């Protein structure tokens, strides 16, 4: 598409035909350029096995096309029809407790059932054969949110596939015994057929087994994606995507998935209980861009206002939807879409907001939808521009999977929470962040943050150590580099694989009791710190903060180590926000990262284009602010000379008069 795609999921099959004409008329009024259709309509497209009814889909695609609205065509495989389960009851997914899932929801199917795999190839192929040449269809949308609501499957089909997967991975059963450490509790295996899924068990299941199970589940889902992709590719050449859930579901490894799609797309919903949801949103947007190697991506779903599936579904306030949309766009999205176009009258999602709400066009939401469409229409030239960052935060799904297993030193330690804490610091300092894997080439970053990455392989640790030696600044948070890829503690002890970079040894973990707040002294200031301390032995590092209380009182808490041309920082506790700010100020100085001094609550990001750079500015606060910049505000066409005045809650996109310097935000 030329310009920023705008639209949403559209479910015409839920409405009588007379509504369709009104829909497309209002879509045009709202500036909609693309809708996603067919995502959940398998039962209405293949009404009996092998018997297709494409008439209604032909009609709606034609109507959309006549009205200049492009189609992102879904494959409906996230919700197999009733006939499928009646015919193949053994293809149902089974829970950890052995319960087969019933019909009437979505999901419900075993990713490994051969009948399911045959059926998805058939429906995806039939759709591609029919619409592969249709000029309206610009994108294929395979399935919906892989891994949700069903990821893990404990059915007999899945267990069979699991054993084959393990045999392919380990070759000999001795390899499995070694990797899983099965000498523990006498779990030793002689036969592949004796290896089961980690289903319900009386005590904690072998964590290495569960880690492999997470990898297996992820790969089975990806195999299903590939089956559909191959079926589509036989007939169609449009780009293919599937909608991710960055930062909301950690069950699939988005780095691996991004390699499979032609363009990354993501669904993001604010978590209503989080009063600063814009920070979680920014994490999701930056992760979506990062997994796709920085290429523009599509925000496939978000909400105009409230969702319907949280305990308390808080409605968005005026302007919030626009701020959310611009934040995604600033962070690299070239498409802004919603779930969904028209609010559904029936079914489980009738209380979910939509572009066209139950209240109709005479509503704040619809007026804002029309306004957003007009705004995005003025931003066409931003399409294709890129975001560059000087700072990377590590994000490794394997480490999430491992750390989320049972029997860890403290349930208070969370990979998610540490990512959010460091990201939040960087967000408040208005510093743009990429996410990265520890094995990536990190040399273009001035600063790399390792937020409690529990699983870190020796090879990845060597990569991080080389990054420091070559001049990088690394910040490592406690409970990092504890285990290898088999969830086995590294020889030499916790963090030993980073000992050269950090200049410390972790002798013992010292988790704190619930509510026990201790302190760290940084220069003359004492900051609160909780949940965790460590007994650190300093080898080559300098001590930058010491514990003022708690089991490690008087001992090192934060260290700084010069290694080669770079610096490795270690933070062995959870400092409060002020403490982290004080430490990060020193870290930024080491890394040569500038803090732009943007007013509080204002988010700015630069997108760099072939001809121009664009400053996207979002004021989340209620007060008017001024930013220093020069160019043209694309939303108002106003000349901006030195000062951009941004009212409370407002947004601006400025085509900069001068090329931004690398590192400008
Ligand atoms: C998900 C799904 C959609 C819809 C929305 C509601 O993202 O992909 O089908 O259920 O949630 O928020």
XYZ file of C-alpha atoms and ligand atoms in Angstrom:
677
model
C 0.000 0.000 0.000
C 1.061 3.573 -0.522
C 1.100 5.209 2.852
C 0.293 3.977 6.320
C -2.267 1.148 6.262
C -5.338 1.868 8.390
C -8.209 -0.428 9.317
C -8.971 -3.496 11.366
C -10.350 -6.999 11.625
C -13.643 -7.118 9.778
C -16.184 -9.878 10.270
C -18.874 -9.312 7.611
C -20.050 -12.907 8.030
C -21.525 -11.854 11.373
C -23.798 -9.287 9.688
C -26.628 -9.264 7.121
C -25.592 -8.087 3.675
C -27.364 -4.729 3.912
C -24.911 -3.798 6.648
C -21.948 -4.390 4.328
C -22.754 -1.347 2.192
C -22.942 0.834 5.256
C -19.667 -0.677 6.471
C -17.689 0.194 3.365
C -19.238 3.675 3.198
C -18.195 4.361 6.772
C -14.789 2.778 6.201
C -14.216 5.292 3.441
C -15.366 8.099 5.687
C -12.848 6.919 8.277
C -9.997 6.671 5.790
C -9.724 2.890 6.123
C -7.345 1.419 3.549
C -7.060 -2.251 4.583
C -9.164 -4.770 6.517
C -8.385 -8.283 7.729
C -11.117 -10.753 6.874
C -11.843 -14.449 7.151
C -9.776 -15.025 10.277
C -12.419 -17.070 12.092
C -14.708 -18.195 9.282
C -13.603 -21.755 8.542
C -17.041 -23.139 9.446
C -18.629 -20.768 6.920
C -16.094 -21.411 4.145
C -15.692 -25.187 4.288
C -19.133 -26.154 5.401
C -18.429 -29.891 5.239
C -15.107 -31.584 4.750
C -13.873 -30.628 1.266
C -17.095 -28.720 0.437
C -16.468 -25.025 0.031
C -18.739 -21.985 -0.066
C -16.752 -18.999 -1.224
C -19.735 -16.997 -2.536
C -19.986 -14.609 0.399
C -16.226 -14.113 0.520
C -16.176 -13.411 -3.237
C -18.857 -10.774 -2.705
C -17.274 -8.955 0.192
C -13.822 -8.937 -1.399
C -15.360 -7.517 -4.580
C -17.236 -4.857 -2.608
C -14.122 -3.849 -0.713
C -12.129 -3.741 -3.920
C -14.697 -1.525 -5.662
C -14.314 0.852 -2.767
C -10.539 0.900 -2.884
C -10.078 -1.008 0.371
C -7.339 -3.616 0.347
C -7.720 -7.054 1.902
C -5.491 -8.832 4.373
C -6.900 -12.326 3.890
C -6.920 -14.591 6.921
C -6.648 -18.339 6.968
C -9.256 -19.495 9.492
C -7.198 -22.251 11.053
C -7.272 -20.960 14.640
C -10.858 -22.145 14.885
C -11.698 -25.437 13.146
C -15.373 -26.126 12.379
C -17.779 -28.332 14.318
C -17.656 -31.035 11.611
C -13.904 -31.315 12.086
C -14.160 -32.245 15.758
C -17.170 -34.501 15.138
C -15.149 -36.377 12.515
C -11.781 -36.338 14.281
C -12.408 -36.245 18.032
C -8.881 -37.527 18.645
C -7.527 -34.287 17.102
C -8.703 -32.313 20.118
C -6.043 -30.856 22.321
C -5.614 -32.327 25.784
C -4.680 -30.350 28.889
C -1.862 -31.138 31.273
C -4.443 -32.870 33.486
C -5.574 -35.124 30.643
C -8.821 -33.293 29.812
C -9.726 -33.145 26.084
C -10.960 -29.666 25.115
C -14.544 -29.255 23.932
C -16.038 -27.284 21.021
C -17.711 -23.869 21.277
C -14.669 -21.666 21.805
C -11.601 -21.300 19.574
C -8.253 -23.067 19.631
C -9.068 -26.565 20.916
C -7.016 -28.507 18.381
C -3.828 -30.555 18.608
C -1.013 -28.947 16.625
C 0.393 -32.408 15.930
C -2.765 -34.191 14.758
C -2.215 -35.345 11.156
C -5.916 -34.680 10.396
C -5.530 -31.064 11.484
C -2.361 -30.619 9.475
C -4.053 -32.020 6.370
C -7.108 -29.826 6.890
C -5.138 -26.569 7.273
C -3.188 -27.277 4.100
C -6.467 -27.863 2.278
C -8.263 -24.693 3.401
C -5.189 -22.446 3.049
C -4.509 -23.881 -0.414
C -8.134 -23.483 -1.496
C -8.166 -19.837 -0.401
C -4.884 -19.116 -2.153
C -6.040 -20.837 -5.328
C -9.166 -18.709 -5.388
C -7.778 -15.350 -4.281
C -4.068 -15.566 -5.084
C -4.527 -13.348 -8.124
C -7.171 -11.058 -6.699
C -5.979 -7.453 -6.908
C -7.664 -6.581 -3.589
C -5.647 -9.134 -1.633
C -2.369 -7.541 -0.599
C -1.432 -9.680 2.378
C -2.021 -13.156 3.806
C -2.759 -13.452 7.521
C -2.102 -17.059 8.536
C -3.923 -18.322 11.625
C -4.313 -16.039 14.642
C -1.906 -15.488 17.522
C -0.075 -18.823 17.533
C 0.175 -20.287 21.005
C -3.036 -18.670 22.269
C -5.380 -19.891 23.660
C -3.721 -23.279 23.201
C -0.007 -23.855 22.984
C 0.999 -26.904 24.973
C -0.791 -30.069 23.937
C -0.727 -33.305 25.946
C -2.719 -35.428 23.481
C -1.375 -38.787 22.225
C -0.592 -37.121 18.862
C 1.569 -34.583 20.593
C 3.378 -37.132 22.769
C 4.245 -39.181 19.658
C 5.580 -36.064 17.927
C 7.533 -35.146 21.074
C 9.385 -38.467 21.115
C 10.304 -38.086 17.453
C 11.445 -34.528 18.103
C 13.629 -35.683 20.979
C 15.132 -38.509 18.902
C 15.984 -36.041 16.149
C 17.546 -33.682 18.680
C 19.565 -36.186 20.716
C 20.113 -39.161 18.399
C 20.938 -41.558 21.222
C 18.947 -41.754 24.427
C 22.224 -41.266 26.285
C 22.282 -37.714 24.947
C 18.882 -37.037 26.438
C 19.913 -38.550 29.782
C 22.976 -36.311 29.880
C 21.170 -33.118 28.834
C 18.300 -33.616 31.247
C 20.514 -34.770 34.091
C 18.307 -37.806 34.599
C 20.569 -39.317 37.242
C 18.640 -36.942 39.512
C 15.705 -38.693 41.290
C 16.488 -41.773 39.210
C 14.810 -40.450 36.060
C 17.181 -42.424 33.805
C 15.655 -43.656 30.502
C 16.553 -46.664 28.363
C 13.635 -46.480 25.886
C 12.308 -43.518 23.900
C 8.787 -44.827 24.461
C 9.181 -44.299 28.175
C 9.766 -40.568 27.777
C 6.521 -38.751 28.458
C 5.212 -35.224 28.180
C 5.611 -33.115 31.327
C 1.953 -33.638 32.257
C 0.527 -33.390 35.766
C 2.894 -35.059 38.256
C 3.050 -35.259 42.050
C 6.112 -33.049 42.372
C 8.206 -30.745 40.248
C 9.022 -32.170 36.841
C 12.578 -32.178 35.525
C 13.176 -28.534 34.456
C 15.365 -29.502 31.477
C 12.528 -31.711 30.231
C 10.122 -28.786 30.552
C 12.516 -26.454 28.780
C 12.739 -28.877 25.847
C 8.943 -29.176 25.940
C 8.639 -25.399 25.525
C 11.007 -25.566 22.533
C 9.064 -28.502 21.087
C 5.714 -26.720 21.461
C 7.082 -23.621 19.755
C 8.462 -25.693 16.875
C 5.248 -27.679 16.381
C 3.292 -24.436 16.041
C 5.868 -23.167 13.573
C 5.539 -26.385 11.558
C 1.801 -25.685 11.275
C 2.569 -22.180 10.039
C 4.968 -23.566 7.434
C 2.360 -26.044 6.181
C -0.054 -23.188 5.491
C 2.627 -20.988 4.025
C 3.658 -23.704 1.573
C 0.030 -24.290 0.595
C -0.463 -20.567 -0.066
C 2.811 -20.245 -1.964
C 1.666 -22.823 -4.506
C -0.867 -20.290 -5.789
C -0.100 -16.834 -4.436
C 2.795 -14.422 -4.206
C 1.508 -11.690 -1.848
C 3.485 -11.248 1.391
C 2.561 -13.523 4.290
C 2.303 -12.661 7.964
C 0.877 -14.016 11.193
C -0.055 -11.767 14.095
C 2.360 -11.925 17.039
C 1.678 -10.942 20.638
C 4.944 -9.271 21.528
C 5.276 -8.600 25.248
C 1.941 -10.284 25.996
C 2.600 -13.947 25.375
C 6.031 -15.476 25.799
C 5.211 -18.990 24.567
C 6.581 -18.600 21.050
C 10.077 -17.484 20.133
C 9.412 -14.392 18.034
C 13.024 -14.213 16.844
C 12.559 -17.559 15.096
C 9.043 -16.694 13.919
C 10.134 -13.391 12.407
C 12.402 -15.355 10.054
C 9.343 -17.172 8.704
C 7.138 -14.193 7.856
C 7.490 -11.665 5.050
C 6.462 -8.823 7.342
C 6.103 -8.797 11.107
C 2.692 -7.939 12.488
C 1.735 -7.576 16.116
C -1.335 -7.336 18.336
C -1.119 -5.120 21.374
C -3.615 -4.414 24.116
C -3.076 -2.122 27.064
C -3.168 -3.797 30.436
C -5.802 -1.680 32.174
C -4.368 -2.148 35.668
C -1.122 -0.540 34.483
C -1.616 3.209 34.746
C 1.376 3.755 32.482
C 0.347 1.310 29.796
C 2.176 3.400 27.236
C 5.452 1.982 28.553
C 4.356 -1.631 28.030
C 3.088 -0.568 24.610
C 6.488 0.882 23.729
C 8.156 -2.385 24.792
C 5.852 -4.370 22.504
C 6.413 -1.993 19.605
C 10.195 -2.006 19.995
C 10.196 -5.795 20.262
C 8.068 -6.096 17.096
C 10.542 -3.923 15.227
C 13.579 -5.665 16.671
C 12.562 -9.254 15.906
C 12.037 -8.138 12.297
C 15.603 -6.777 12.122
C 14.400 -3.168 12.209
C 12.141 -3.391 9.162
C 8.764 -1.614 9.251
C 5.982 -3.767 10.713
C 2.215 -3.699 11.052
C 0.215 -3.122 14.212
C -2.378 -5.739 13.291
C -4.672 -5.268 16.286
C -5.171 -2.863 19.127
C -8.328 -1.410 20.617
C -10.099 1.890 20.105
C -11.162 1.805 23.750
C -11.812 -0.983 26.313
C -11.217 -4.692 25.758
C -13.504 -7.334 27.264
C -11.174 -9.954 28.734
C -9.476 -8.262 31.673
C -10.844 -8.171 35.225
C -11.667 -4.456 34.837
C -11.829 -3.206 31.269
C -10.981 0.465 31.437
C -12.090 2.593 28.484
C -9.530 4.785 26.734
C -9.881 8.494 27.397
C -10.103 11.113 24.631
C -6.913 11.207 22.593
C -5.475 8.025 24.096
C -6.157 5.895 21.022
C -4.346 8.440 18.861
C -1.382 8.635 21.241
C -1.187 4.827 21.309
C -1.324 4.661 17.517
C 1.371 7.304 17.046
C 3.620 5.576 19.539
C 3.426 2.364 17.503
C 4.012 4.336 14.328
C 6.968 6.162 15.832
C 8.477 2.837 16.797
C 8.330 1.571 13.244
C 4.752 0.516 12.432
C 3.664 1.184 8.844
C 0.116 -0.021 9.516
C -2.314 0.842 12.325
C -5.180 -1.623 12.607
C -7.719 -2.539 15.242
C -9.724 -5.395 16.530
C -12.319 -4.784 15.151
C -14.184 -2.663 12.581
C -17.778 -3.038 13.850
C -18.627 -4.068 17.415
C -20.210 -7.536 17.393
C -23.715 -7.956 18.807
C -23.323 -11.613 19.697
C -20.661 -13.873 21.037
C -18.006 -13.599 23.693
C -16.515 -10.308 22.470
C -19.604 -8.084 22.372
C -18.234 -5.810 25.108
C -15.003 -5.216 23.181
C -14.639 -1.740 21.721
C -14.481 -1.289 17.937
C -13.873 1.384 15.318
C -17.625 1.564 14.850
C -19.035 1.109 18.360
C -22.513 -0.110 19.354
C -23.358 3.576 19.861
C -22.832 4.164 16.131
C -21.285 7.083 14.303
C -22.544 9.716 16.758
C -19.910 8.775 19.265
C -16.576 10.030 20.540
C -14.881 6.799 19.457
C -16.063 7.012 15.859
C -15.165 10.701 15.637
C -11.651 9.881 16.884
C -11.429 6.981 14.424
C -12.237 9.346 11.550
C -9.744 11.884 12.883
C -7.004 9.251 13.202
C -7.650 8.091 9.634
C -7.186 11.679 8.439
C -3.999 12.074 10.458
C -2.477 8.846 9.130
C -3.425 9.946 5.627
C -1.065 12.901 6.081
C 1.806 10.645 7.108
C 2.195 8.646 3.888
C 5.784 9.789 3.378
C 6.822 8.294 6.728
C 6.207 4.801 5.328
C 9.375 2.760 5.011
C 11.490 4.938 7.303
C 13.469 3.218 10.055
C 14.244 3.615 13.732
C 17.825 3.431 14.979
C 18.838 2.841 18.573
C 22.090 3.147 20.492
C 20.936 0.948 23.339
C 19.888 -2.695 23.322
C 18.067 -4.594 26.033
C 18.395 -8.370 25.796
C 15.198 -10.316 25.266
C 15.575 -14.069 25.015
C 12.508 -16.303 25.049
C 14.573 -19.319 26.134
C 15.488 -17.475 29.290
C 11.825 -16.638 29.946
C 10.917 -20.297 29.548
C 13.657 -21.465 31.895
C 13.160 -18.825 34.545
C 9.409 -19.377 34.693
C 9.903 -22.978 35.826
C 9.323 -24.001 39.447
C 11.715 -24.161 42.363
C 13.711 -21.022 41.772
C 15.470 -19.212 44.651
C 12.749 -16.556 44.938
C 9.379 -16.158 43.300
C 9.935 -12.389 43.464
C 12.556 -12.517 40.724
C 10.966 -12.034 37.331
C 12.596 -11.626 33.944
C 9.571 -9.593 32.814
C 9.726 -7.265 35.785
C 13.449 -6.566 35.313
C 12.995 -5.917 31.585
C 10.218 -3.473 32.401
C 12.276 -1.756 35.129
C 15.309 -1.120 32.911
C 13.181 -0.287 29.886
C 11.115 2.093 31.989
C 14.255 3.942 33.073
C 15.314 4.280 29.431
C 11.783 5.302 28.374
C 11.624 8.016 31.038
C 15.017 9.245 29.835
C 13.533 9.227 26.288
C 16.263 6.936 24.958
C 15.214 4.676 22.078
C 15.857 0.983 22.625
C 16.190 -2.087 20.439
C 15.771 -5.559 21.839
C 18.412 -8.131 20.965
C 19.498 -11.696 21.561
C 22.734 -12.236 23.494
C 24.257 -13.946 20.451
C 23.615 -11.033 18.092
C 26.302 -8.758 16.735
C 25.955 -6.011 19.340
C 28.816 -3.831 18.133
C 26.535 -1.027 16.892
C 25.173 -0.415 20.402
C 26.842 1.867 22.916
C 25.053 0.150 25.765
C 23.642 -3.344 26.254
C 21.393 -4.163 29.232
C 21.056 -7.734 30.538
C 17.947 -7.727 32.757
C 18.187 -10.867 34.925
C 18.808 -13.230 32.055
C 18.871 -16.475 34.014
C 19.694 -18.743 31.053
C 22.768 -17.615 29.149
C 24.833 -20.084 27.162
C 28.629 -20.052 27.424
C 28.827 -19.025 23.746
C 26.467 -16.087 24.308
C 28.396 -15.063 27.413
C 31.573 -15.094 25.312
C 29.830 -12.834 22.798
C 28.879 -10.387 25.557
C 32.409 -10.490 26.968
C 33.876 -9.743 23.524
C 31.392 -6.877 23.163
C 32.795 -5.328 26.340
C 36.428 -5.991 25.367
C 35.797 -4.167 22.095
C 34.536 -1.052 23.836
C 30.898 -1.698 24.707
C 29.214 -0.924 28.004
C 27.314 -3.840 29.517
C 24.936 -3.693 32.507
C 24.034 -7.032 34.028
C 21.269 -7.420 36.586
C 21.322 -10.098 39.332
C 20.353 -13.755 38.698
C 21.838 -13.640 35.208
C 23.972 -16.287 33.482
C 23.064 -18.842 36.134
C 22.389 -21.839 33.863
C 23.220 -23.161 30.401
C 20.879 -24.345 27.630
C 19.982 -27.469 29.648
C 19.089 -25.516 32.795
C 22.305 -26.810 34.408
C 24.323 -24.430 36.603
C 27.456 -23.228 34.818
C 30.692 -24.870 36.014
C 32.459 -22.399 38.290
C 29.184 -21.146 39.738
C 26.547 -18.518 39.173
C 27.577 -15.973 36.570
C 30.996 -17.585 36.116
C 30.717 -17.277 32.332
C 30.625 -13.472 32.687
C 33.421 -13.278 35.263
C 35.923 -11.631 32.901
C 33.472 -8.984 31.725
C 32.207 -8.172 35.214
C 35.236 -8.734 37.422
C 33.174 -10.360 40.168
C 32.281 -13.833 41.412
C 28.864 -14.633 42.852
C 29.504 -16.794 45.877
C 25.933 -17.156 47.097
C 22.435 -15.889 46.277
C 20.797 -14.144 49.213
C 17.049 -13.831 48.443
C 15.169 -11.631 50.905
C 11.967 -12.277 52.813
C 8.739 -10.784 51.473
C 8.580 -7.067 52.257
C 12.175 -6.875 53.510
C 13.500 -3.568 52.214
C 17.242 -3.057 52.522
C 19.456 -0.300 51.174
C 22.432 0.447 48.964
C 24.792 3.391 49.324
C 25.819 5.078 46.051
C 28.300 7.848 46.895
C 26.526 9.847 49.633
C 23.019 8.615 48.880
C 21.211 5.625 50.288
C 18.525 4.086 48.087
C 16.025 1.366 48.947
C 16.569 -2.106 47.477
C 14.592 -5.295 47.965
C 13.899 -8.964 47.049
C 17.513 -10.022 46.502
C 21.129 -9.642 47.551
C 24.246 -11.616 46.695
C 27.511 -12.454 48.334
C 29.859 -10.947 45.757
C 33.580 -11.519 45.626
C 35.239 -8.703 43.722
C 38.177 -9.740 41.538
C 39.001 -6.845 39.195
C 35.919 -4.588 39.541
C 35.490 -1.341 41.493
C 32.708 -1.219 44.037
C 30.195 1.506 43.157
C 27.559 0.751 45.808
C 27.506 -1.219 49.056
C 24.673 -2.782 51.050
C 23.602 -0.735 54.066
C 21.445 -3.491 55.569
C 20.382 -7.092 55.091
C 22.395 -10.283 54.916
C 25.139 -8.713 52.760
C 25.384 -5.527 54.858
C 28.665 -3.708 54.260
C 29.447 -5.812 51.213
C 29.487 -4.849 47.483
C 26.114 -4.361 45.803
C 26.972 -2.670 42.490
C 30.284 -2.985 40.670
C 32.011 -1.476 37.645
C 34.731 -3.335 35.795
C 36.998 -2.134 33.020
C 37.587 -5.024 30.612
C 39.568 -4.355 27.449
C 38.189 -1.163 25.894
C 34.798 -1.379 27.594
C 33.035 -1.524 30.930
C 30.944 -4.222 32.622
C 28.511 -3.179 35.367
C 26.877 -5.610 37.777
C 23.812 -4.776 39.890
C 23.270 -7.559 42.433
C 19.949 -6.350 43.859
C 16.711 -4.611 42.903
C 17.241 -0.910 43.591
C 14.221 1.407 43.720
C 13.573 3.759 40.788
C 15.766 6.532 42.218
C 18.601 4.111 42.864
C 18.412 2.727 39.349
C 18.369 6.267 37.977
C 21.550 7.126 39.906
C 23.331 3.987 38.683
C 22.174 4.394 35.102
C 23.394 7.980 35.017
C 26.932 6.655 35.556
C 26.346 3.874 33.061
C 25.212 6.352 30.383
C 28.379 8.372 30.994
C 30.539 5.270 30.443
C 28.617 4.394 27.295
C 28.527 7.917 25.860
C 24.722 7.847 25.734
C 23.144 11.311 25.900
C 19.927 11.916 27.814
C 17.944 14.313 25.618
C 16.221 16.147 28.483
C 12.693 15.733 27.087
C 9.967 16.971 29.476
C 8.483 14.282 31.766
C 5.766 12.169 30.198
C 6.731 13.130 26.656
C 7.880 10.408 24.282
C 9.859 11.199 21.159
C 11.235 8.847 18.512
C 13.017 9.577 15.255
C 12.205 7.644 12.080
C 14.902 8.002 9.465
C 13.835 7.986 5.825
C 15.772 7.986 2.570
C 15.133 11.717 2.052
C 14.015 13.037 5.407
C 13.909 12.169 9.061
C 10.759 12.449 11.143
C 10.336 13.298 14.797
C 7.278 11.633 16.313
C 6.333 13.362 19.571
C 3.645 12.234 21.994
C 2.644 14.185 25.086
C 1.188 11.718 27.596
C 0.837 14.467 30.186
C -1.905 17.048 30.622
C 0.316 20.154 30.506
C 1.549 21.954 27.402
C 5.248 21.393 26.694
C 7.842 22.813 24.309
C 10.423 20.764 22.421
C 13.387 22.114 20.510
C 13.157 21.146 16.851
C 12.817 22.650 13.372
C 10.870 21.394 10.370
C 7.287 20.921 9.199
C 4.528 19.410 11.318
C 2.943 16.959 8.902
C -0.323 16.825 10.845
C -0.956 20.592 10.777
C 1.381 21.638 7.918
C 2.703 24.298 10.309
C 6.294 25.461 10.093
C 8.183 24.586 13.234
C 11.073 26.983 13.921
C 13.188 25.933 16.877
C 10.204 25.231 19.132
C 7.424 22.680 18.846
C 4.593 23.456 21.244
C 2.651 20.358 22.148
C -0.598 20.710 24.102
C -1.387 18.237 26.882
C -2.339 14.873 25.337
C -1.365 15.966 21.828
C 0.843 14.380 19.151
C 3.002 15.752 16.345
C 5.046 14.334 13.479
C 7.700 16.756 12.283
C 9.609 16.315 9.034
C 12.956 17.538 10.290
C 14.699 20.302 8.437
C 18.036 18.627 9.090
C 18.994 15.006 9.158
C 18.906 13.743 12.706
C 22.195 12.579 14.140
C 22.533 8.936 14.916
C 21.707 8.665 18.573
C 19.145 11.477 18.564
C 16.673 9.647 20.748
C -6.914 -11.105 20.214
C -7.486 -11.805 19.013
C -8.718 -11.170 18.448
C -9.611 -10.670 19.553
C -8.829 -9.720 20.419
C -9.662 -9.090 21.501
O -5.887 -10.262 19.956
O -6.546 -11.959 17.980
O -9.378 -12.136 17.670
O -10.047 -11.750 20.305
O -7.803 -10.418 21.038
O -8.902 -8.209 22.290
